[in-house]
Coordinates of C-alpha atoms in Angstrom, one line a residue:
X1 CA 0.0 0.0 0.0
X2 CA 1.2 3.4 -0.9
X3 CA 2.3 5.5 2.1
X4 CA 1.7 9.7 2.2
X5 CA 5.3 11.0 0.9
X6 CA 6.4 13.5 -1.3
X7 CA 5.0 12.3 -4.6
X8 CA 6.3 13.5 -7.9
X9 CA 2.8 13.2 -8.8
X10 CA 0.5 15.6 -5.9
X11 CA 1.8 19.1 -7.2
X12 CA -0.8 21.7 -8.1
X13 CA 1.3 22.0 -11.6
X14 CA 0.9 18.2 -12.6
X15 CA -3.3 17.9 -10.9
X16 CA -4.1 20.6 -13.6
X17 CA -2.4 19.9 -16.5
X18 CA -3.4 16.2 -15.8
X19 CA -6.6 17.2 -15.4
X20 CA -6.6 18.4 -19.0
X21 CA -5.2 16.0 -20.5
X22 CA -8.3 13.5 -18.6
X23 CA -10.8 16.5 -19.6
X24 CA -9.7 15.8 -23.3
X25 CA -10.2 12.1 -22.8
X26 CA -13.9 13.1 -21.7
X27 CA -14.6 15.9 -24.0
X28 CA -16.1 14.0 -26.7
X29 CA -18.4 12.5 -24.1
X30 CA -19.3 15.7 -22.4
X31 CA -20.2 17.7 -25.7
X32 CA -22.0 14.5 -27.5
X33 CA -25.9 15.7 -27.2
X34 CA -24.6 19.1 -29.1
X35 CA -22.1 17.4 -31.5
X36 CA -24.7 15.0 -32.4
X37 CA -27.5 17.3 -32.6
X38 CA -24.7 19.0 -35.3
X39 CA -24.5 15.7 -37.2
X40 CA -28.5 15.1 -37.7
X41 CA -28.8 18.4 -39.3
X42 CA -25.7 18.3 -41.4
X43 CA -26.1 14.6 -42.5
X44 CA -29.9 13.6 -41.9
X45 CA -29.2 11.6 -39.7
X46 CA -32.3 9.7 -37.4
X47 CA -31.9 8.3 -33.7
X48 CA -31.1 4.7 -34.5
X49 CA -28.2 6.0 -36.8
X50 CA -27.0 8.5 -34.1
X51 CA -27.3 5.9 -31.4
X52 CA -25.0 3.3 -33.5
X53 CA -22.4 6.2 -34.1
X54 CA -22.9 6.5 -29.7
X55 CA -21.9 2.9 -29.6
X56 CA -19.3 3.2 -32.1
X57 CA -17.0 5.7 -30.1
X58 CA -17.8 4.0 -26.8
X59 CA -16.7 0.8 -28.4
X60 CA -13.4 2.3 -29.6
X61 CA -13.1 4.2 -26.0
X62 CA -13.4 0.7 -24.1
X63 CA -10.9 -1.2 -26.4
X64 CA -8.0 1.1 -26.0
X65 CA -9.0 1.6 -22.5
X66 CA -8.6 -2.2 -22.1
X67 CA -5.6 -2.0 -24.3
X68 CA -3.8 0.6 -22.1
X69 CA -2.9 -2.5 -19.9
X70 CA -0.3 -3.8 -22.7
X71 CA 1.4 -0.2 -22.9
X72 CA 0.5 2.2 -20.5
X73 CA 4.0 1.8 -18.3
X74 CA 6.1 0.8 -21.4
X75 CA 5.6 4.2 -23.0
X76 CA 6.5 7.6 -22.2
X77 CA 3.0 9.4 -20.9
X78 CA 3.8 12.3 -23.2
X79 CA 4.3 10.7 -26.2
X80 CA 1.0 8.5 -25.9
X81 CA -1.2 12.3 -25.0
X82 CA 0.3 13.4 -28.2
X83 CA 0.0 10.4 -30.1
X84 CA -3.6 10.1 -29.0
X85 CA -4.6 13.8 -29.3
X86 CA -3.5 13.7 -32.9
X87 CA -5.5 10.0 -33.4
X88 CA -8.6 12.3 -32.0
X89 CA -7.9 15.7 -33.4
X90 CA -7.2 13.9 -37.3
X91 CA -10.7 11.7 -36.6
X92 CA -12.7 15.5 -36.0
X93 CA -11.1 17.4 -38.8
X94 CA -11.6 14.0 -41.2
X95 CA -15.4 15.3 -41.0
X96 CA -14.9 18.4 -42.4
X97 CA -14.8 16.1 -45.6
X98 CA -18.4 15.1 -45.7
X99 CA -18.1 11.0 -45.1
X100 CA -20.7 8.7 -45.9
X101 CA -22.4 7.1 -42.5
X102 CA -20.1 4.2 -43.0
X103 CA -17.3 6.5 -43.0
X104 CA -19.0 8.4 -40.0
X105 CA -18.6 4.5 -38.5
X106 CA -15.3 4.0 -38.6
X107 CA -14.4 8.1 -37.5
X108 CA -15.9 7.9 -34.1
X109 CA -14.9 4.3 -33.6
X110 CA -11.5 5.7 -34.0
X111 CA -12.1 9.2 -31.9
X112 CA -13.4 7.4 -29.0
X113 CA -10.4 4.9 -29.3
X114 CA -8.1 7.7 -29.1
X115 CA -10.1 9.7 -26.1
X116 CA -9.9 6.3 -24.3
X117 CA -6.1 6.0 -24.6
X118 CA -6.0 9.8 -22.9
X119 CA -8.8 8.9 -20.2
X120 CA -7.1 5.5 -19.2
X121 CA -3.8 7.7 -19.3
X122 CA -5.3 10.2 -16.5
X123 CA -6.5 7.4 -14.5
X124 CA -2.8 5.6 -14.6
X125 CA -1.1 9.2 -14.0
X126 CA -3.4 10.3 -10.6
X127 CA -3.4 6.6 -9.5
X128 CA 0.4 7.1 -8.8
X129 CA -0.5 10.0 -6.1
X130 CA -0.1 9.2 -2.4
X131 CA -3.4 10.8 -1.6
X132 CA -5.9 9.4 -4.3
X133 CA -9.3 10.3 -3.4
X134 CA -7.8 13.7 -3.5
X135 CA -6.1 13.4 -6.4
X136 CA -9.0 12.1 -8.5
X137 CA -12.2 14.6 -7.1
X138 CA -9.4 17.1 -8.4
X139 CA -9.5 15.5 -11.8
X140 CA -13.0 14.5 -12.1
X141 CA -13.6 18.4 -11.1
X142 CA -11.1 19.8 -13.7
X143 CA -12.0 17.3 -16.5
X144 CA -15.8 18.4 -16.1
X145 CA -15.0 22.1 -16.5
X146 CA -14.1 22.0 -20.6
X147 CA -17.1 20.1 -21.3
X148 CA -19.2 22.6 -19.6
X149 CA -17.7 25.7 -21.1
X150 CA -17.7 24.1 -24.4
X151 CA -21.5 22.7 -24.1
X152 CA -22.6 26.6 -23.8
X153 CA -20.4 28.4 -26.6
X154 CA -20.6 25.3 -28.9
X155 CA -24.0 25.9 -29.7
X156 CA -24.5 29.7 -28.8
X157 CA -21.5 32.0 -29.9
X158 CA -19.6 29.4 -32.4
X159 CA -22.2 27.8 -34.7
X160 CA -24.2 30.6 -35.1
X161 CA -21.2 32.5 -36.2
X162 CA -18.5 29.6 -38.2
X163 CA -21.5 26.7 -38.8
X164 CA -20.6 23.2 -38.5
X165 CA -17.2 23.6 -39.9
X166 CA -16.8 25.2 -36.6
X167 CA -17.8 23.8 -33.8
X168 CA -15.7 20.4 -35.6
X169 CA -12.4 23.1 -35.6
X170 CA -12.9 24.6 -32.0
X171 CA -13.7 21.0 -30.6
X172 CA -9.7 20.4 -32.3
X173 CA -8.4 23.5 -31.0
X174 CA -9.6 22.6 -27.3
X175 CA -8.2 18.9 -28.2
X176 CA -4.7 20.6 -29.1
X177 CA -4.7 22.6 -25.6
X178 CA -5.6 20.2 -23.2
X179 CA -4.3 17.2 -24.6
X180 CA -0.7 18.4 -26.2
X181 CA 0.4 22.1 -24.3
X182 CA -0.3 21.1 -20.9
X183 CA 2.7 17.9 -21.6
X184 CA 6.0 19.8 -20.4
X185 CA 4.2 19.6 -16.7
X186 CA 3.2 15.7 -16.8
X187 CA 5.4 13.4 -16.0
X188 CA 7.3 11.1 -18.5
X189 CA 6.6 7.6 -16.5
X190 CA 5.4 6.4 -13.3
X191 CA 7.6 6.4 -10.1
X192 CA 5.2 3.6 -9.0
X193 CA 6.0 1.2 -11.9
X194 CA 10.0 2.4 -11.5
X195 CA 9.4 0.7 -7.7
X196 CA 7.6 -1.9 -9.0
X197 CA 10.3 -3.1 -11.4
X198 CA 12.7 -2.8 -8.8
X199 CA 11.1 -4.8 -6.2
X200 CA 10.6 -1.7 -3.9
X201 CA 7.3 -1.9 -4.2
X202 CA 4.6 -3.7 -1.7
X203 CA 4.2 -7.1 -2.8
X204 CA 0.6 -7.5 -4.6
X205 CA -1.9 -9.3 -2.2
X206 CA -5.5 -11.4 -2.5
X207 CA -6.7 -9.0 -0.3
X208 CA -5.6 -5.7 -2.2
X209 CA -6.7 -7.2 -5.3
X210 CA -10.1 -7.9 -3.6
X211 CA -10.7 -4.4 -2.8
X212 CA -9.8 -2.8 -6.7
X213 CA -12.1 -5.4 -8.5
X214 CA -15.2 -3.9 -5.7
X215 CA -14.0 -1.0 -6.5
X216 CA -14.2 -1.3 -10.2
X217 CA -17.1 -3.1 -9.8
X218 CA -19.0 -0.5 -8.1
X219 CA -17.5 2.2 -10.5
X220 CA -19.4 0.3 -13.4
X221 CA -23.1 0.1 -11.9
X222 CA -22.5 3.6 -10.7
X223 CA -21.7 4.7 -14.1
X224 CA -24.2 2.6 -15.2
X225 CA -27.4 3.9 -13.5
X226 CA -26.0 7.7 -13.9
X227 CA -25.9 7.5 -17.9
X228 CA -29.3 5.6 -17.9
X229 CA -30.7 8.9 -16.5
X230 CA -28.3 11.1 -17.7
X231 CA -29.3 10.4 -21.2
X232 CA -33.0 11.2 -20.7
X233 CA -32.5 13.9 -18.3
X234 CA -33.2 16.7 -21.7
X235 CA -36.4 14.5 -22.5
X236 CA -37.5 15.0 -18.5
X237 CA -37.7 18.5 -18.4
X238 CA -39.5 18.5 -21.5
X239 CA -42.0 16.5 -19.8
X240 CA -42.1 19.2 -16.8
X241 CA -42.7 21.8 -19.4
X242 CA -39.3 23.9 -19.6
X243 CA -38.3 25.2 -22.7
X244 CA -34.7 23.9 -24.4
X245 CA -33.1 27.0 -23.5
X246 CA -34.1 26.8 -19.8
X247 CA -33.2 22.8 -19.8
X248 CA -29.8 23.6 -20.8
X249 CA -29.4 26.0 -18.4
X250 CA -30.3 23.4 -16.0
X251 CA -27.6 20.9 -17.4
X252 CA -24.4 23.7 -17.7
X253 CA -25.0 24.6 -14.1
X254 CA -25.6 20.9 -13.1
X255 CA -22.0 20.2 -15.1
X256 CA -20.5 23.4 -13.2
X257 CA -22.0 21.7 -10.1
X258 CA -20.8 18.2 -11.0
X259 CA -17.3 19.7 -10.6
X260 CA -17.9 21.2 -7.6
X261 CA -18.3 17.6 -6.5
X262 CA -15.6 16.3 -7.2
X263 CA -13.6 19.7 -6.1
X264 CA -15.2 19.3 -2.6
X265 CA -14.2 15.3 -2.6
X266 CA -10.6 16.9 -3.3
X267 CA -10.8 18.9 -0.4
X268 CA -12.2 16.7 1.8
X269 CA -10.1 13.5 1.0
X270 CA -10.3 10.7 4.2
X271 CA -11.1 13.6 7.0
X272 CA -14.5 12.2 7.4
X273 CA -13.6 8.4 6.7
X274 CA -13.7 6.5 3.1
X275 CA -17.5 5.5 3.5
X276 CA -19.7 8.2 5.1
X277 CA -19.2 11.2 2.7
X278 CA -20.2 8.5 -0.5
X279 CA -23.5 7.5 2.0
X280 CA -24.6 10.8 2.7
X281 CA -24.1 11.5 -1.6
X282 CA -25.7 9.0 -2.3
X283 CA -28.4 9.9 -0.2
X284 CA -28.8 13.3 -1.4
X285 CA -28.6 11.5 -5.1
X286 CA -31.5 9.4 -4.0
X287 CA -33.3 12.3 -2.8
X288 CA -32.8 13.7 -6.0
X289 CA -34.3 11.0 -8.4
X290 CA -37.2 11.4 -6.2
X291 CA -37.1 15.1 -7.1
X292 CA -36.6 14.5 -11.1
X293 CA -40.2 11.8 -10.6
X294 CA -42.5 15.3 -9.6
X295 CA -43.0 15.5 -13.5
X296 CA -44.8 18.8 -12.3
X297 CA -42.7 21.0 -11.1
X298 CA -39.9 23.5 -12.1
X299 CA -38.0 23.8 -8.6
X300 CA -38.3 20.2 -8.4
X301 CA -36.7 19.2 -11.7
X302 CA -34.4 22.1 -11.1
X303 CA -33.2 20.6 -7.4
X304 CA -33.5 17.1 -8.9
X305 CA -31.1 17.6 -11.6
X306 CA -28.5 19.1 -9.2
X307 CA -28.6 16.5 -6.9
X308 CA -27.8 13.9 -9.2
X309 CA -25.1 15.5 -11.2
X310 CA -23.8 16.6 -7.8
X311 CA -23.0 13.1 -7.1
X312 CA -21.1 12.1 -9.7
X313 CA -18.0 13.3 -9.5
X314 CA -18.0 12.9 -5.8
X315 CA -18.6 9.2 -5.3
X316 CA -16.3 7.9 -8.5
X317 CA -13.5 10.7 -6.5
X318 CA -13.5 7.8 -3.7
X319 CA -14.5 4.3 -5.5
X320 CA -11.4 5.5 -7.7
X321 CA -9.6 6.5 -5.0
X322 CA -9.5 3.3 -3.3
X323 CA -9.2 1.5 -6.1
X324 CA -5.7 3.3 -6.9
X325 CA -4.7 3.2 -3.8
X326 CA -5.1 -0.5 -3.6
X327 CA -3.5 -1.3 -7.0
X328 CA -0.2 -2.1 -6.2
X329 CA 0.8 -3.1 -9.5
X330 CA -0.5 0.3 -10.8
X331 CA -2.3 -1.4 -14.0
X332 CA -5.8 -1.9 -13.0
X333 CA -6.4 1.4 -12.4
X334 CA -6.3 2.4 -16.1
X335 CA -9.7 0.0 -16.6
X336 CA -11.5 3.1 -15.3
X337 CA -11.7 4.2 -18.5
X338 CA -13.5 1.0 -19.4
X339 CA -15.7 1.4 -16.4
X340 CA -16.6 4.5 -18.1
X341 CA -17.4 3.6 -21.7
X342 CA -19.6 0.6 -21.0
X343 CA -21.1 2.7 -18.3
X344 CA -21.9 5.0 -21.3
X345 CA -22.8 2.1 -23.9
X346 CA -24.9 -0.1 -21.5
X347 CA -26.8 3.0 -19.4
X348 CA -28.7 4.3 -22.0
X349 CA -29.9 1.2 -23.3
X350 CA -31.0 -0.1 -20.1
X351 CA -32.9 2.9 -19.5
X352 CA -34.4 3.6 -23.0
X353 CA -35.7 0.0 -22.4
X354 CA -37.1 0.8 -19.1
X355 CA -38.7 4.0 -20.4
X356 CA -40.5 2.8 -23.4
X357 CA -41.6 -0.2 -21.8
X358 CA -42.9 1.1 -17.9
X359 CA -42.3 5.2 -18.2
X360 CA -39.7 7.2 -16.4
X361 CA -40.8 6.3 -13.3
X362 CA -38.7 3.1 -13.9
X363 CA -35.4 4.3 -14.9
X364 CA -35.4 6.3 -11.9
X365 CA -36.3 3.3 -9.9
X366 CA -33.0 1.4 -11.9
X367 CA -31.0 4.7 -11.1
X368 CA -31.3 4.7 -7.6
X369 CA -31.2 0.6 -6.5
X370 CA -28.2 0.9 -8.7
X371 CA -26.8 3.6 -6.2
X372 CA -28.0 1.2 -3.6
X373 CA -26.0 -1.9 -4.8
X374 CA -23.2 0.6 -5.6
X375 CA -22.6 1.7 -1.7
X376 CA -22.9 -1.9 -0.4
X377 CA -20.2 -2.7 -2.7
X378 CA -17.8 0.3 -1.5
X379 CA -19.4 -0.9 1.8
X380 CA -17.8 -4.4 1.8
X381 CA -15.2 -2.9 -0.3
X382 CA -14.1 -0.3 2.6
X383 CA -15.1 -3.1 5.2
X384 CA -12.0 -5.0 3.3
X385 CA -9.6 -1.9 3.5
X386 CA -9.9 -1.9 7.6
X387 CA -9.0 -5.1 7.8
X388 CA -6.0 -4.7 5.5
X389 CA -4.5 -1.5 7.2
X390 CA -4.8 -3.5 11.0
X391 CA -2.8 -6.2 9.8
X392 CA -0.6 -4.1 7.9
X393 CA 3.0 -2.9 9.8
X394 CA 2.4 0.2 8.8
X395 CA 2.6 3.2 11.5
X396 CA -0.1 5.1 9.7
X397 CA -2.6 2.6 9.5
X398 CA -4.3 3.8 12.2
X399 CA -5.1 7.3 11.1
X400 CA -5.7 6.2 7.0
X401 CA -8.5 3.2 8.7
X402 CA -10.8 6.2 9.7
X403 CA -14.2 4.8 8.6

């Protein structure tokens, strides 16, 4: 188990520009609803077609997410950012170029492959810090913050202004920034791996391996009953009654507020224990669902959304955390990026499901027992680290097994 020491990795220099290079991993995600919205008026295309070009890039972003294992420590960190940024940036600009929906296919198979490799590269790089859950609410904050900005001027001040050409130019330009400039403050490798190959490092255990696979585990349903509302949250206020400007609204601030999550996670870290900040979360996410179910109301669709959103960044700061913290080997940590696409891939299908065959009411109800299985999991999960840290020889143990 990683001890707190001065870590290459916990500088404020290396958490931001880090934390670009994992917000370009995301940004593709984060702007989808207006990038697609772009394609079905530029292209014709319908739902069905949009949703298969969805599960293209989310197929892409899990494979080189997985892949990441073979490479991730045999590489320098800034040449696969740059490698991948240019995969990503060449994928955007190729569609300037008007391709066939075959073509379209292949393009965001190959954009999400190359966002995955810079997503699964953030994980690896803030899984090295000594203090994890504050090392990743700091990068699930930071990452969150592009998408946001860019969700706003996409549609408002750039469209109107450059058309489609661009919004497919600035979403390159912001790929170039965060994924290629911020590289002269990221480190080239991982001290962790450089211990690991010289037999400094703890020796891998049943027991730490126990506690990243519930952790990973608990990542996925999370991510899974998020996106199965997340997708349908647009669709929801419709149903209240708000207008599309006023829904967006809604969703920037809930994306401003779903880094303020994971910004108070960072701050907070283990002072109030690994498993009663994620319970209280959740409870306030739970809270929320039951907010977003008063089809009725403004204020409650309004404190419904902001709830939920709230909650994301916060609880993957901690199932993350432990998960790093745990992965001796430093490898494992990388599959949050695969947590993440099939999170993406398998959410919205569950919930369309739900929705088309019992009403919203029911994807709600998936949301929330997912939550529900999610912080038993952590539970047992955390229940797990305890027992590891008392039988550890470590001096520390006794303040880091704070429950």
């Amino acid at each position: 188990m990683k001890t707190i020491k001065s870590n290459p990795i916990d500088k404020t220099s290396v958490y931001v520009c880090a934390g670009l290079v994992s917000g370009a991993g995301a940004l593709l995600l984060n702007v989808l609803p207006v990038l697609f919205g772009a394609f079905a008026e530029r292209f014709g295309l319908g739902e069905h077609q949009l949703g298969n070009l969805a599960l293209a890039m989310n197929l892409g972003f899990g494979a080189l997410g997985l892949a990441s294992l073979l490479w991730i420590h045999r590489l320098s960190w800034r040449i696969i950012s740059v490698l991948s940024s240019v995969l990503v940036i060449g994928a955007v600009l190729s569609v300037l170029r008007d391709p066939s929906y075959e073509a379209l296919l292949v393009i965001m198979a190959l954009a999400g492959a190359g966002t995955g490799a810079l997503y699964a590269l953030a994980m690896t790089i803030f899984g090295d810090s000594s203090q994890p859950e504050r090392a990743f609410g700091f990068k699930l904050g930071i990452e969150t913050i592009p998408g946001a900005f860019l969700l706003i001027v996409l549609p408002v001040a750039i469209a109107p202004v450059w058309g489609f050409e661009g919004m497919l130019i600035t979403i390159a330009l912001a790929m170039v920034v965060m994924g290629i400039v911020p590289l002269p403050w990221v480190p080239r490798r991982s001290e962790r791996q450089r211990e690991v190959e010289s037999g400094a490092a703890p020796v891998d255990c049943p027991q730490s391996r126990a506690i990243v696979w519930l952790s990973l585990v608990a990542s996925l349903v999370f991510l899974t009953g998020i996106m199965s509302v997340w997708a349908f949250l647009e669709l929801m206020g419709k149903k209240t009654g708000l207008s599309a400007d006023t829904i967006g609204a809604v969703l920037a601030l809930g994306f401003l507020i779903n880094a303020g999550g994971g910004f108070i996670a960072s701050a907070l870290g283990l002072k109030a224990g690994r498993f009663m900040p994620v319970a209280v979360v959740v409870l306030a996410e739970l809270l929320g669902l039951v907010a977003l179910a008063q089809f009725s109301s403004l204020t409650a669709y309004v404190v419904g959304a902001l709830c939920f959103l709230f909650s994301i960044s916060f609880v993957l700061a901690y199932t993350f955390g432990v998960m790093a913290e745990f992965d001796l080997s430093g490898k494992l940590v990388a599959l949050g990026a695969l947590c993440l696409s099939l999170g993406a891939a398998f959410g919205p299908a569950i919930g369309g499901f739900l929705i088309e065959q019992f009403g919203y009411p029911a994807v709600l109800v998936f949301s929330g027992a997912c939550s529900v299985v999610v912080l038993a999991v952590y539970g047992v999960a955390v229940l797990k680290v305890q027992r590891t840290l008392k039988h550890a020889q470590d001096p520390e143990a006794a303040v880091l097994s704070r429950f």
